[in-house]
Amino acid sequence: MATPAKLRRQLDRLLAEHRRLLDTAFDRTPLWRGSVQESRRRCGKPTCRCTRGELHVSTVFSDRSEEKQRNLSLKGKVLERFRTMTEAYRRVRRNRARAVVVQREILEIFDSLEVARRQDAVKRYGRDLPSHPREGVS
């Protein structure tokens, strides 16, 4: 078992990380559930280069904001706007997942510190208790 001092240092480090993760919740950047990715496909024309393996490349926005996923072809500023919003969404989800792990670790350390403090009390003051339950009772 780690010493209380080491546990407190770990707790301090985790609390600082937790604060950084929560900063994401206070950000006002719009979020969009989806992703922007490159798509490679064949067009279907029999004499096209894509039939020889040189697939057509395009950037596709996968919108998952509703029940059904939609793939849309966006360009220019609109594409960049949605790329920014989808990246912000992934960052929020990633930070939330990490915050859950950090909170669990904080609680484990909290519990360990409680045990250590109780054990310390027994070591320091346990001898002051009467050896028989009826002793010291008036």
CSV table of N, CA and C in Angstrom, one decimal, residues 21-68:
chain,number,residue,atom,x,y,z
A,21,LEU,N,-9.8,18.4,-18.0
A,21,LEU,CA,-10.8,17.7,-18.7
A,21,LEU,C,-12.1,18.4,-18.7
A,22,LEU,N,-12.5,18.9,-17.5
A,22,LEU,CA,-13.7,19.6,-17.4
A,22,LEU,C,-13.8,20.9,-18.2
A,23,ASP,N,-12.6,21.5,-18.5
A,23,ASP,CA,-12.6,22.7,-19.3
A,23,ASP,C,-13.3,22.5,-20.6
A,24,THR,N,-13.3,21.3,-21.1
A,24,THR,CA,-14.0,21.0,-22.4
A,24,THR,C,-15.5,21.3,-22.2
A,25,ALA,N,-16.0,21.0,-21.0
A,25,ALA,CA,-17.5,21.2,-20.8
A,25,ALA,C,-17.8,22.7,-20.8
A,26,PHE,N,-16.9,23.6,-20.5
A,26,PHE,CA,-17.2,25.0,-20.5
A,26,PHE,C,-16.9,25.7,-21.8
A,27,ASP,N,-16.3,24.9,-22.8
A,27,ASP,CA,-16.1,25.5,-24.1
A,27,ASP,C,-17.4,25.7,-24.8
A,28,ARG,N,-17.5,26.7,-25.6
A,28,ARG,CA,-18.7,27.0,-26.3
A,28,ARG,C,-18.7,26.7,-27.8
A,29,THR,N,-17.7,26.0,-28.2
A,29,THR,CA,-17.6,25.6,-29.6
A,29,THR,C,-18.7,24.7,-30.0
A,30,PRO,N,-19.4,24.9,-31.1
A,30,PRO,CA,-20.5,24.0,-31.5
A,30,PRO,C,-20.0,22.6,-31.8
A,31,LEU,N,-20.8,21.6,-31.5
A,31,LEU,CA,-20.5,20.2,-31.7
A,31,LEU,C,-21.4,19.6,-32.7
A,32,TRP,N,-20.8,18.7,-33.6
A,32,TRP,CA,-21.6,18.0,-34.5
A,32,TRP,C,-21.2,16.5,-34.5
A,33,ARG,N,-22.2,15.7,-34.3
A,33,ARG,CA,-21.9,14.2,-34.2
A,33,ARG,C,-21.8,13.7,-35.7
A,34,GLY,N,-20.6,13.4,-36.0
A,34,GLY,CA,-20.3,12.9,-37.4
A,34,GLY,C,-18.8,12.9,-37.6
A,35,SER,N,-18.4,12.7,-38.8
A,35,SER,CA,-16.9,12.7,-39.1
A,35,SER,C,-16.7,13.1,-40.6
A,36,VAL,N,-15.5,13.6,-40.8
A,36,VAL,CA,-15.1,14.0,-42.2
A,36,VAL,C,-14.0,13.0,-42.5
A,37,GLN,N,-14.1,12.3,-43.7
A,37,GLN,CA,-13.1,11.4,-44.1
A,37,GLN,C,-13.0,11.3,-45.6
A,38,GLU,N,-11.8,10.7,-46.0
A,38,GLU,CA,-11.6,10.4,-47.4
A,38,GLU,C,-12.4,9.2,-47.8
A,39,SER,N,-13.0,9.2,-49.0
A,39,SER,CA,-13.7,8.1,-49.5
A,39,SER,C,-13.0,7.7,-50.8
A,40,ARG,N,-12.8,6.4,-51.1
A,40,ARG,CA,-12.2,5.9,-52.3
A,40,ARG,C,-13.3,5.0,-52.9
A,41,ARG,N,-13.6,5.2,-54.2
A,41,ARG,CA,-14.7,4.4,-54.8
A,41,ARG,C,-14.5,4.3,-56.3
A,42,ARG,N,-15.3,3.4,-56.8
A,42,ARG,CA,-15.4,3.2,-58.3
A,42,ARG,C,-16.6,3.9,-58.8
A,43,CYS,N,-16.5,4.4,-60.0
A,43,CYS,CA,-17.6,5.1,-60.6
A,43,CYS,C,-18.5,4.2,-61.4
A,44,GLY,N,-18.0,3.1,-61.9
A,44,GLY,CA,-18.8,2.2,-62.6
A,44,GLY,C,-18.7,2.2,-64.1
A,45,LYS,N,-17.9,3.2,-64.7
A,45,LYS,CA,-17.7,3.3,-66.1
A,45,LYS,C,-16.7,2.2,-66.5
A,46,PRO,N,-17.0,1.4,-67.5
A,46,PRO,CA,-16.1,0.3,-67.9
A,46,PRO,C,-14.7,0.7,-68.3
A,47,THR,N,-14.5,1.9,-68.9
A,47,THR,CA,-13.2,2.3,-69.4
A,47,THR,C,-12.4,3.2,-68.4
A,48,CYS,N,-13.0,3.5,-67.3
A,48,CYS,CA,-12.4,4.5,-66.3
A,48,CYS,C,-11.2,3.8,-65.7
A,49,ARG,N,-10.2,4.7,-65.2
A,49,ARG,CA,-9.0,4.2,-64.5
A,49,ARG,C,-9.4,3.5,-63.2
A,50,CYS,N,-10.6,3.8,-62.6
A,50,CYS,CA,-10.9,3.1,-61.4
A,50,CYS,C,-11.1,1.6,-61.5
A,51,THR,N,-11.4,1.2,-62.8
A,51,THR,CA,-11.5,-0.3,-63.0
A,51,THR,C,-10.1,-1.0,-62.9
A,52,ARG,N,-9.1,-0.2,-63.1
A,52,ARG,CA,-7.7,-0.8,-62.9
A,52,ARG,C,-7.1,-0.6,-61.5
A,53,GLY,N,-8.0,-0.1,-60.6
A,53,GLY,CA,-7.5,0.0,-59.2
A,53,GLY,C,-7.2,1.4,-58.7
A,54,GLU,N,-7.2,2.4,-59.7
A,54,GLU,CA,-7.0,3.8,-59.3
A,54,GLU,C,-8.3,4.4,-58.9
A,55,LEU,N,-8.7,4.2,-57.7
A,55,LEU,CA,-10.0,4.7,-57.2
A,55,LEU,C,-10.1,6.2,-57.2
A,56,HIS,N,-11.3,6.7,-57.3
A,56,HIS,CA,-11.6,8.1,-57.2
A,56,HIS,C,-11.6,8.5,-55.7
A,57,VAL,N,-11.0,9.6,-55.4
A,57,VAL,CA,-10.9,10.0,-54.0
A,57,VAL,C,-11.8,11.3,-53.8
A,58,SER,N,-12.6,11.3,-52.8
A,58,SER,CA,-13.3,12.5,-52.4
A,58,SER,C,-13.4,12.6,-50.9
A,59,THR,N,-13.7,13.8,-50.4
A,59,THR,CA,-13.9,14.0,-49.0
A,59,THR,C,-15.4,13.9,-48.7
A,60,VAL,N,-15.7,13.1,-47.7
A,60,VAL,CA,-17.1,12.9,-47.4
A,60,VAL,C,-17.4,13.2,-46.0
A,61,PHE,N,-18.5,13.9,-45.7
A,61,PHE,CA,-19.0,14.2,-44.4
A,61,PHE,C,-20.0,13.1,-44.0
A,62,SER,N,-19.8,12.4,-43.0
A,62,SER,CA,-20.7,11.4,-42.5
A,62,SER,C,-21.5,12.1,-41.3
A,63,ASP,N,-22.8,12.3,-41.6
A,63,ASP,CA,-23.6,13.0,-40.6
A,63,ASP,C,-24.4,11.9,-39.8
A,64,ARG,N,-24.1,11.9,-38.4
A,64,ARG,CA,-24.8,11.0,-37.6
A,64,ARG,C,-25.6,11.8,-36.5
A,65,SER,N,-26.1,12.9,-36.9
A,65,SER,CA,-26.8,13.8,-35.9
A,65,SER,C,-28.3,13.3,-35.8
A,66,GLU,N,-28.8,12.5,-36.7
A,66,GLU,CA,-30.1,11.9,-36.6
A,66,GLU,C,-30.1,10.4,-36.5
A,67,GLU,N,-31.2,9.8,-36.5
A,67,GLU,CA,-31.3,8.3,-36.4
A,67,GLU,C,-30.4,7.6,-37.4
A,68,LYS,N,-30.5,8.0,-38.7
A,68,LYS,CA,-29.9,7.4,-39.8
A,68,LYS,C,-28.7,8.2,-40.2
